XYZ file of C-alpha atoms in Angstrom:
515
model
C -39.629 -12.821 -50.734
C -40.030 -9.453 -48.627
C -37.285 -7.128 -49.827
C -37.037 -3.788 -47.844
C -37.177 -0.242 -49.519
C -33.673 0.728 -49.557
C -34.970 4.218 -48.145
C -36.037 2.820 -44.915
C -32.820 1.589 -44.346
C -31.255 4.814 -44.734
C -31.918 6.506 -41.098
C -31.473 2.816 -39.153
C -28.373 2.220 -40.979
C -27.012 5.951 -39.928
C -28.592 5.490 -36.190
C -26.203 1.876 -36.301
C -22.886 3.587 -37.410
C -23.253 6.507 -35.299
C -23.864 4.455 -32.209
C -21.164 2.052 -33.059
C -18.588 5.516 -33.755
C -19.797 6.690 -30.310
C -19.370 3.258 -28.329
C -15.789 3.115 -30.083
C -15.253 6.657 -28.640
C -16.609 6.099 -25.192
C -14.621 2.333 -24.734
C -11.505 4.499 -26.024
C -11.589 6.985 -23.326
C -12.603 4.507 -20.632
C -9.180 2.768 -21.883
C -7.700 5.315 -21.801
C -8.420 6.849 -18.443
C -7.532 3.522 -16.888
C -4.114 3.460 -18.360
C -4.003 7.176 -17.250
C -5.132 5.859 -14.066
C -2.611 2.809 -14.140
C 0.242 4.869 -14.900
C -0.009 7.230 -11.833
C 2.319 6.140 -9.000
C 0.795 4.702 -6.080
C 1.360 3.618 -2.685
C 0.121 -0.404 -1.791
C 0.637 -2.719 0.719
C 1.772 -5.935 1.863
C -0.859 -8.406 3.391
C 1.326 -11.001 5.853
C -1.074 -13.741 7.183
C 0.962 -14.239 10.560
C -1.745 -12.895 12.446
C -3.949 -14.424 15.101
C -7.555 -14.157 14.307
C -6.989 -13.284 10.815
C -9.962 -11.616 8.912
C -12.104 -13.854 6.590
C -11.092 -13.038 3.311
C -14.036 -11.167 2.378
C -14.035 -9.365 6.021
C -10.270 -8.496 4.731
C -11.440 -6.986 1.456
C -14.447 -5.029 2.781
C -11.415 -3.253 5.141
C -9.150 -2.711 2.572
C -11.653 -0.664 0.430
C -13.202 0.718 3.159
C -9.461 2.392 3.785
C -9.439 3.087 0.368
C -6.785 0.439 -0.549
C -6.094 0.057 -4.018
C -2.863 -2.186 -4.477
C -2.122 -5.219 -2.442
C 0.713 -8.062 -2.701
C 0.202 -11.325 -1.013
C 3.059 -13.843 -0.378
C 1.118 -16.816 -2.143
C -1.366 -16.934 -4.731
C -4.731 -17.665 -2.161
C -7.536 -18.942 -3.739
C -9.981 -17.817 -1.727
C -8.499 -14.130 -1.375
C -8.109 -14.116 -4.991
C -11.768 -14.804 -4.922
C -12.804 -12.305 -2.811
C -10.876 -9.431 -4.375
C -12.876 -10.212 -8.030
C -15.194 -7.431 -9.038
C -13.200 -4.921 -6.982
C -11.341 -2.195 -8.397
C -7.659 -3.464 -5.897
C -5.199 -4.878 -8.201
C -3.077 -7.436 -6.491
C 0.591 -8.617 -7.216
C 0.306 -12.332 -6.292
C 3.592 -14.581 -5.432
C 5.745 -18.012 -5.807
C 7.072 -18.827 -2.796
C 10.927 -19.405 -2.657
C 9.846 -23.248 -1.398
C 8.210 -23.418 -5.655
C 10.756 -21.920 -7.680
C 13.106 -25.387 -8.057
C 9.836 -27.570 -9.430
C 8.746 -24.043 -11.320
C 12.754 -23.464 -12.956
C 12.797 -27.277 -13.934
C 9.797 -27.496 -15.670
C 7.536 -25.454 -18.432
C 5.076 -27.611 -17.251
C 4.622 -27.011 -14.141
C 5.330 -23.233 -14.440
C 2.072 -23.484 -17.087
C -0.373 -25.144 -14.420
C 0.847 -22.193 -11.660
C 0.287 -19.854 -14.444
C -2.970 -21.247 -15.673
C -4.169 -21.784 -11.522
C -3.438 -19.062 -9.895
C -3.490 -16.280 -12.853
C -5.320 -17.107 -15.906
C -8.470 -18.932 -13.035
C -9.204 -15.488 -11.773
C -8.518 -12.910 -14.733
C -9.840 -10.483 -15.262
C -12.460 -10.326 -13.090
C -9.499 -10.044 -9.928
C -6.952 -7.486 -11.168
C -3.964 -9.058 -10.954
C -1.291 -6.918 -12.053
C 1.602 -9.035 -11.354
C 3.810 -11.736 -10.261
C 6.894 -11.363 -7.662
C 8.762 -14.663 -8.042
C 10.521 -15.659 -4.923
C 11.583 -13.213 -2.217
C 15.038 -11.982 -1.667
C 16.667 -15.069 -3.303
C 20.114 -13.847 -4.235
C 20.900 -12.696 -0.556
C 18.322 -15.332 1.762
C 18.907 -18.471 -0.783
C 21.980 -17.835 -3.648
C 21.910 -21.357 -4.335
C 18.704 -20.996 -5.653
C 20.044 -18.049 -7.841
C 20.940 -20.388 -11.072
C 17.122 -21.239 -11.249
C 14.929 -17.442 -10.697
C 15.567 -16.789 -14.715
C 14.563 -19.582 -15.941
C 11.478 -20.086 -13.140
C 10.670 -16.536 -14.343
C 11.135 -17.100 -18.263
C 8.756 -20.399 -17.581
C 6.248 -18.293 -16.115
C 6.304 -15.404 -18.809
C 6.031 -17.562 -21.431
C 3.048 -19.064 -20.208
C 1.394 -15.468 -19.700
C 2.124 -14.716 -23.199
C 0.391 -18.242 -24.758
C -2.586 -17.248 -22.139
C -2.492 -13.302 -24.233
C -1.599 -11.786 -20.462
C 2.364 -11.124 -20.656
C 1.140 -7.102 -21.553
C -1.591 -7.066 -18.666
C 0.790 -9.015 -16.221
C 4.014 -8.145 -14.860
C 6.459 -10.475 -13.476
C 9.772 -9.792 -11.764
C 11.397 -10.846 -8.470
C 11.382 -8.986 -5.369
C 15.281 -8.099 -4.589
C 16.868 -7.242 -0.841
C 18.513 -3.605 -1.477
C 21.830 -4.957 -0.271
C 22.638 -6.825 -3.554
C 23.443 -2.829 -4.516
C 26.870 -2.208 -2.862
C 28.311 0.878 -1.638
C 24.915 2.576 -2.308
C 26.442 6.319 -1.108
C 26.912 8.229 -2.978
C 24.158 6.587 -5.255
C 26.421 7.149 -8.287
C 28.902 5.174 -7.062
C 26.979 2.097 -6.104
C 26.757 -0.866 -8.400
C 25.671 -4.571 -8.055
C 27.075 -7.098 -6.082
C 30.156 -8.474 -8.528
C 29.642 -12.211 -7.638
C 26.032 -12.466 -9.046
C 26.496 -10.122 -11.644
C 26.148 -12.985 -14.021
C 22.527 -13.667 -12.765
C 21.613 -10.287 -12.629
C 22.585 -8.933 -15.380
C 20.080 -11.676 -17.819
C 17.391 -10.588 -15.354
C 17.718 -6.617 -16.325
C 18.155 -7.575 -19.699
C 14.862 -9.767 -19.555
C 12.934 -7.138 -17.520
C 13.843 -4.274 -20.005
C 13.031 -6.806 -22.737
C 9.717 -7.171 -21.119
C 9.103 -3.476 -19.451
C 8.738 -5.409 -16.353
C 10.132 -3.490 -13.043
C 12.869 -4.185 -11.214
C 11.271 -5.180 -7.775
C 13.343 -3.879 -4.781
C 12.729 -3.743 -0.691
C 14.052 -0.810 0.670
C 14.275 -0.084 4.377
C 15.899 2.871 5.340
C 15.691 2.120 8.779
C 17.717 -0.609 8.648
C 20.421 1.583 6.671
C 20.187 4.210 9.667
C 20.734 0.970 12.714
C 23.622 -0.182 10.783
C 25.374 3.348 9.845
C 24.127 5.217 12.909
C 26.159 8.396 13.616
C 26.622 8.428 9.702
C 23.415 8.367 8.387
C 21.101 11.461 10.439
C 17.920 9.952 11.693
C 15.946 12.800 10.141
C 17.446 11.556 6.257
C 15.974 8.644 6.790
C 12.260 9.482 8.597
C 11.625 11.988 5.143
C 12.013 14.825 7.789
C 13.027 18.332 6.453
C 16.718 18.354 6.646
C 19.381 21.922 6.340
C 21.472 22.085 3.792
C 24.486 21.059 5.937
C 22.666 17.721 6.597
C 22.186 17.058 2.920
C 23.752 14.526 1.573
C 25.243 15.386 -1.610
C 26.645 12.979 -4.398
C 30.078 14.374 -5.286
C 29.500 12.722 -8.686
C 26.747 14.307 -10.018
C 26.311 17.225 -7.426
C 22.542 16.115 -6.903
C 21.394 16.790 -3.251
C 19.254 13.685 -1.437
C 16.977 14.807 1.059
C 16.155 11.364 1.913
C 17.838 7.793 2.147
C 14.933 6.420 -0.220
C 15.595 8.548 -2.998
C 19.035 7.809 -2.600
C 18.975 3.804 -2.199
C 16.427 3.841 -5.385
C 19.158 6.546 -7.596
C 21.421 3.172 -6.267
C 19.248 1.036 -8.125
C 19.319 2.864 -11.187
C 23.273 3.728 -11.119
C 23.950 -0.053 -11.033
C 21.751 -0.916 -13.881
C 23.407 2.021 -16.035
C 26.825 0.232 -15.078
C 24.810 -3.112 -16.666
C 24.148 -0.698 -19.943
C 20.697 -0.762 -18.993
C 18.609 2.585 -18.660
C 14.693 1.817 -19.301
C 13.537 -0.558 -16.352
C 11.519 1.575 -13.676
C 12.332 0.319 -10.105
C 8.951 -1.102 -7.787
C 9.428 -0.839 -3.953
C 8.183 -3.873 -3.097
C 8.980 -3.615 0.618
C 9.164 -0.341 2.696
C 8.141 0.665 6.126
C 9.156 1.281 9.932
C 8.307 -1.057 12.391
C 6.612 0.780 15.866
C 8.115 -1.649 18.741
C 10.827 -3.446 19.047
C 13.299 -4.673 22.122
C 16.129 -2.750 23.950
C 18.495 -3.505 21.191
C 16.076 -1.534 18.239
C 15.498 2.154 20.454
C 14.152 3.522 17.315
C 11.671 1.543 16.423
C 8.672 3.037 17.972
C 5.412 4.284 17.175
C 6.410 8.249 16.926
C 9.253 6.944 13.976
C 6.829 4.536 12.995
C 4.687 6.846 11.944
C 6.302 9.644 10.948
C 8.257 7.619 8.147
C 5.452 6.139 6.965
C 3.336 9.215 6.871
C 5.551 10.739 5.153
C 6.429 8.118 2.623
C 2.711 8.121 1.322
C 3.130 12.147 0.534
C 6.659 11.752 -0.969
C 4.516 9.668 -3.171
C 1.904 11.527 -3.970
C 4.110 14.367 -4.487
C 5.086 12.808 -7.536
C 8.649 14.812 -7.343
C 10.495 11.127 -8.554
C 14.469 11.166 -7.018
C 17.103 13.854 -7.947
C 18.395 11.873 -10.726
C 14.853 11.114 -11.913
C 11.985 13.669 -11.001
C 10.404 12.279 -13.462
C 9.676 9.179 -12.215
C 7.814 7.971 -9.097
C 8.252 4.905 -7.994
C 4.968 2.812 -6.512
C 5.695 1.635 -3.003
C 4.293 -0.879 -1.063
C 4.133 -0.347 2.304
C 5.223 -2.863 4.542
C 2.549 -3.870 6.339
C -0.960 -4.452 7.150
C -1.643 -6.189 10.240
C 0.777 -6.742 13.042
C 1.948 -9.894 12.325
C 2.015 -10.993 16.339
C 2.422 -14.992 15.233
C 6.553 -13.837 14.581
C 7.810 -14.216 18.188
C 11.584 -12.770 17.676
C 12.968 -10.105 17.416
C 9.827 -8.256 18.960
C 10.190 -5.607 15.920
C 9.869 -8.614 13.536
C 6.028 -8.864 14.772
C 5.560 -4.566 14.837
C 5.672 -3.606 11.069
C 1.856 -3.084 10.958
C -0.406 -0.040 10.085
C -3.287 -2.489 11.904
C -3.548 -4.590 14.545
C -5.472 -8.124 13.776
C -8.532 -6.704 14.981
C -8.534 -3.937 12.703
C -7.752 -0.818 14.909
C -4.818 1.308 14.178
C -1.341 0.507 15.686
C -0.807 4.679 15.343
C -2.969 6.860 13.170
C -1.072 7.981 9.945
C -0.408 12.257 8.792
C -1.866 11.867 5.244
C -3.644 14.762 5.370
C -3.893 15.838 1.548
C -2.822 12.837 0.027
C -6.389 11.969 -1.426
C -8.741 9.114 0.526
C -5.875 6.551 0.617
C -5.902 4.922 4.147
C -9.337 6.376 5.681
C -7.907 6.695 9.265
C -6.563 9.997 9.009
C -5.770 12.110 12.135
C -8.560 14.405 11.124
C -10.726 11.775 12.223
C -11.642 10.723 15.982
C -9.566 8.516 18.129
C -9.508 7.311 21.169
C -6.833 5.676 23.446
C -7.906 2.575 25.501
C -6.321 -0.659 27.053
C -5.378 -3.290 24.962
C -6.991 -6.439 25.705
C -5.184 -9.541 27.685
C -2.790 -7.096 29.621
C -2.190 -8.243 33.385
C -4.168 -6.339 36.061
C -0.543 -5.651 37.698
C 0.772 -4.115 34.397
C -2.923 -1.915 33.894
C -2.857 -0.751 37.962
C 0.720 0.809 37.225
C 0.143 2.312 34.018
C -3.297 3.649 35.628
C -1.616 5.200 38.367
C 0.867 6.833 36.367
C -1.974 8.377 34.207
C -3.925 9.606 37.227
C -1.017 10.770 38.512
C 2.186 12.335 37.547
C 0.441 12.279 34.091
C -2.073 14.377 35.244
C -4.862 12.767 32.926
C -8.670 13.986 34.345
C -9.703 10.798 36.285
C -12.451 12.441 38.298
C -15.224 10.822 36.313
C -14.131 7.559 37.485
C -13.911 7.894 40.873
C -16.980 6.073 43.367
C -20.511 8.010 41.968
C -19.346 9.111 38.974
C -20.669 8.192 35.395
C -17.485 6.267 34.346
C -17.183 4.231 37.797
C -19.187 1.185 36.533
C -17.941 -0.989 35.337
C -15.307 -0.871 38.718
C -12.278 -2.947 36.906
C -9.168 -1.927 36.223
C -9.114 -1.736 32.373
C -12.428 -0.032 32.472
C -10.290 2.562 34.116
C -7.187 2.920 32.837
C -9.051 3.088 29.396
C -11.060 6.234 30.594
C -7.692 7.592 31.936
C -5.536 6.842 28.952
C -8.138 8.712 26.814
C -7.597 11.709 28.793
C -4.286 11.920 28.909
C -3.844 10.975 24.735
C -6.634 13.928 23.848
C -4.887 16.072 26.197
C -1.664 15.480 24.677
C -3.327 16.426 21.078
C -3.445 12.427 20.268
C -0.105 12.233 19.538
C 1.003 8.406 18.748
C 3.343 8.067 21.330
C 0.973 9.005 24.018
C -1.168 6.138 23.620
C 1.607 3.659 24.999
C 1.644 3.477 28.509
C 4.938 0.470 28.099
C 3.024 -1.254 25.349
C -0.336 -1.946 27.390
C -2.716 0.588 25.601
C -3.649 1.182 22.324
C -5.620 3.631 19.777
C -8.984 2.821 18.593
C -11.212 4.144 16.270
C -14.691 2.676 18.052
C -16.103 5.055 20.737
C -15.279 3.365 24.332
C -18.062 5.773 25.987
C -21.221 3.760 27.317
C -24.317 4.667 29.071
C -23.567 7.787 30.242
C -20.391 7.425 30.788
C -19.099 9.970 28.039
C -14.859 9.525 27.148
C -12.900 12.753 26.913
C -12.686 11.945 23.196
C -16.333 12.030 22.987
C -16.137 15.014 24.690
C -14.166 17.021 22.661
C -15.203 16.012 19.413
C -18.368 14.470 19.581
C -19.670 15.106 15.443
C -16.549 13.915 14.188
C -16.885 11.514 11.550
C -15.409 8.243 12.698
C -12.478 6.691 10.839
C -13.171 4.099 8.131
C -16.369 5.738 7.252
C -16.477 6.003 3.623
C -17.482 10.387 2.649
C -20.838 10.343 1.746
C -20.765 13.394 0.153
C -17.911 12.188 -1.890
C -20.193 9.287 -3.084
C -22.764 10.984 -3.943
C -20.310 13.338 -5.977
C -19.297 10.893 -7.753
C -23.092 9.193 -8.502
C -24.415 13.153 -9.703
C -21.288 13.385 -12.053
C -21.841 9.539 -13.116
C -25.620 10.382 -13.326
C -24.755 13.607 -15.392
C -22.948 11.979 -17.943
C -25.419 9.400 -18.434
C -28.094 11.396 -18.947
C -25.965 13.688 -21.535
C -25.825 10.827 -23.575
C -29.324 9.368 -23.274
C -29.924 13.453 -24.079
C -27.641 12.835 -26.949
C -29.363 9.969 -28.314
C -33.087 11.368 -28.035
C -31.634 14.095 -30.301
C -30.524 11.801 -32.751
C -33.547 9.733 -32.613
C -35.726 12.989 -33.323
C -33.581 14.273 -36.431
C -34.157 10.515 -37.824
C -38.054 10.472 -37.404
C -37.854 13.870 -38.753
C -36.091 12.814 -41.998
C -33.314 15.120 -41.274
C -31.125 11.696 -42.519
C -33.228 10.965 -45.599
């Protein structure tokens, strides 16, 4: 039998223990960035599916990262979006539909094939970081209110015999008006008659350090207590101290109606005894259009609240009775959902239209590469496809005329004459008026028949006034190639430290410096 000099051993055996020290190490800190990482508030978003011409689920993906998207929630648990998102770095809350949670509630059974279908199927390689059960049940369906706990119990207890109740969060998402008289926030407390279903939920979501999953619209707080609630508190818009709203309580000033709805939140659970569950918004946003009844919902408010939403954020200055905690938000929504025919604001939530080009184009200046279509980017303003002719001449003769937009180019001879139609036109007109007017979102309207776009309209020689003006700008959704390549040289560098690191160790062992 061969038996090996116990010498010869010696450096190997040192090389082995070293390298399995330093993996430990590295896999450590990766951890431990990610939980870093994980930690950090963030702002997501809500993916409806009412849209005509919806994007393929892996056309959907590619746009979400290339707007540097990192947290979705769906309202089912899609197989085949699931299956797209896998090997991406988005995390996605995933759903049970209100129409699931009676068969889910009455049985551990069936609550262990959802779990085991639509969670434990596609972990880990899709990031799905957690379950909202049901939507607004306590105030669309109460009499489904006996049944969330034990739907959601059903479903946590089969994450925990899968080893994913830690990696998994599950809650349900909650309308903000089962908080009662939310002003001033220390005043407010849950609504009395379902206190005996809430109050097992808090206790289970503390027990659990799940969130407590809340929509919050404070533009529906400002239609329903208008000349009460200033429209600036609720767009995030600086405010003077006389416009404050101050809680007579607790003396804390709210600059917003946000901070103040989500203080709510946590005033009512204190009144419940409980004081460690972090709230989610689930549900936030303004929607840009909407009928004569809904003035304010337009594309200036639009975005305005939800540009400055995503830096409140990222500001990570948490609420007066919490700076330090951030909620996450997701934003509320995607795509303009134009399937929902009433009310018109119903279908006008959307950062997108269907086809991918931006319903307004969002202030995040600062706030990192989240949402790629920045306004330091180029736009352009252009008429929106399937508009009458009728509806285009009159929005085209407005432009050319008492808006004073630069329509020489497409007059007979010039470059922009062909093709002679009358979108052709008014898309060449409503450019020049929305660059002249510093492409401000509310002058690329024209009563709902034009909209922005982030693809250059110019052809041949026919050369837009965006073009024009700004011709090396780097086009929205275009991911920074200097960024990139940042972050390969640093990726590169610390790779090569470490195959540095190892050559090193290799020579001392050939050199007997281990013997």
């Amino acid at each position: 039998m061969f038996m090996a000099n116990s010498n010869s051993l010696k450096p190997q055996m040192l090389l082995f223990l070293l390298l399995f020290f330093i993996t430990g190490l590295l896999t450590e800190a990766v951890e431990l960035k990610t939980q870093q990482e994980d930690n950090q508030p963030f702002v997501g978003i809500n993916i409806g599916t009412e849209v005509s011409n919806l994007l393929s689920p892996k056309e959907l993906v590619s746009f979400l990262q290339l707007q540097k998207i990192t947290h979705i929630r769906i309202y089912d648990a899609n197989p085949d979006i699931l299956r797209a998102l896998a090997h991406t770095k988005i995390r996605v809350i995933i759903s049970v539909p209100n129409n699931q949670l009676l068969a889910i509630g009455s049985s551990n059974s069936t609550a262990a094939t959802w779990v085991e279908r639509n969670v434990v199927g596609f972990y880990p390689e899709t990031l799905i970081s957690g379950v909202s059960v049901g939507d607004e049940v306590l105030s669309s369906i109460p009499s489904l209110g006996p049944i969330l706990l034990p739907a959601i119990e059903s479903l946590y207890n089969a994450l925990v015999a899968s080893n994913l109740h830690t990696q998994v969060k599950i809650s349900t998402p909650h309308a903000a008006s089962i908080i009662l008289d939310p002003f001033p926030p220390s005043q407010a407390f849950f609504n009395e008659t379902l206190v005996e279903i809430i109050l097992p939920l808090v206790q289970f979501l503390s027990r659990t350090s799940s969130p407590l999953m809340l929509n919050v619209y404070p533009y529906y707080v400002f239609m329903q207590n208008k000349g009460v609630v200033p429209l600036e508190n609720s767009l995030f818009k600086p405010l003077t101290p006389s416009k404050e709203m101050v809680d007579p309580n607790t003396l804390l000033h709210y600059t917003n109606v946000l901070d103040a709805l989500i203080d709510a939140a946590y005033f009512s659970m204190k009144n419940l005894n409980i004081t460690d569950v972090v709230v989610l918004v689930t549900e936030s946003g303004w929607p840009s259009r909407g009928d004569s009844k809904e003035p304010f919902a337009t594309i200036d408010n639009a975005d305005t609240y939800n540009s400055n939403l995503i830096k409140h954020v990222f500001d990570r200055s948490g609420t007066p009775l919490h700076p330090e905690i951030t909620s996450s938000v997701y934003l509320y929504e995607l795509f303009n959902e134009d399937l929902i025919t009433s009310p018109l604001s119903e279908a006008n939530w959307g950062l997108f239209y269907g086809n991918v080009t931006p319903v307004y184009l969002l202030h995040v200046s600062g706030s990192g590469s989240f949402l790629a279509k920045d306004t330091t980017n180029q736009t352009y303003c252009v008429a929106m496809d399937g508009v009458d002719s009728k509806s285009l001449q009159a929005a085209l003769d407005w432009a050319c005329g008492p808006g004073r937009s630069n329509c020489s180019e497409i007059q007979p001879g010039e470059d922009c004459y062909q093709p002679n139609n009358v979108k052709n036109h008014a898309s060449y007109a409503f450019d020049s008026y929305y660059q002249k007017d510093g492409r401000s979102a509310s002058s690329c309207d024209f009563k709902g028949v034009a909209m922005i776009t982030t693809t250059d309209p110019s052809h041949g020689n026919c050369i837009f006034p965006g073009s024009k003006k700004q011709i090396n700008k780097t086009k929205i959704g275009s991911p920074s190639t200097n960024s990139t390549s940042n972050a390969q040289s640093g990726l590169s560098g610390r790779t090569q430290g470490f195959k540095a690191f190892i050559i090193l160790l290799m020579t001392l062992i050939t050199s007997n410096h281990f013997s």
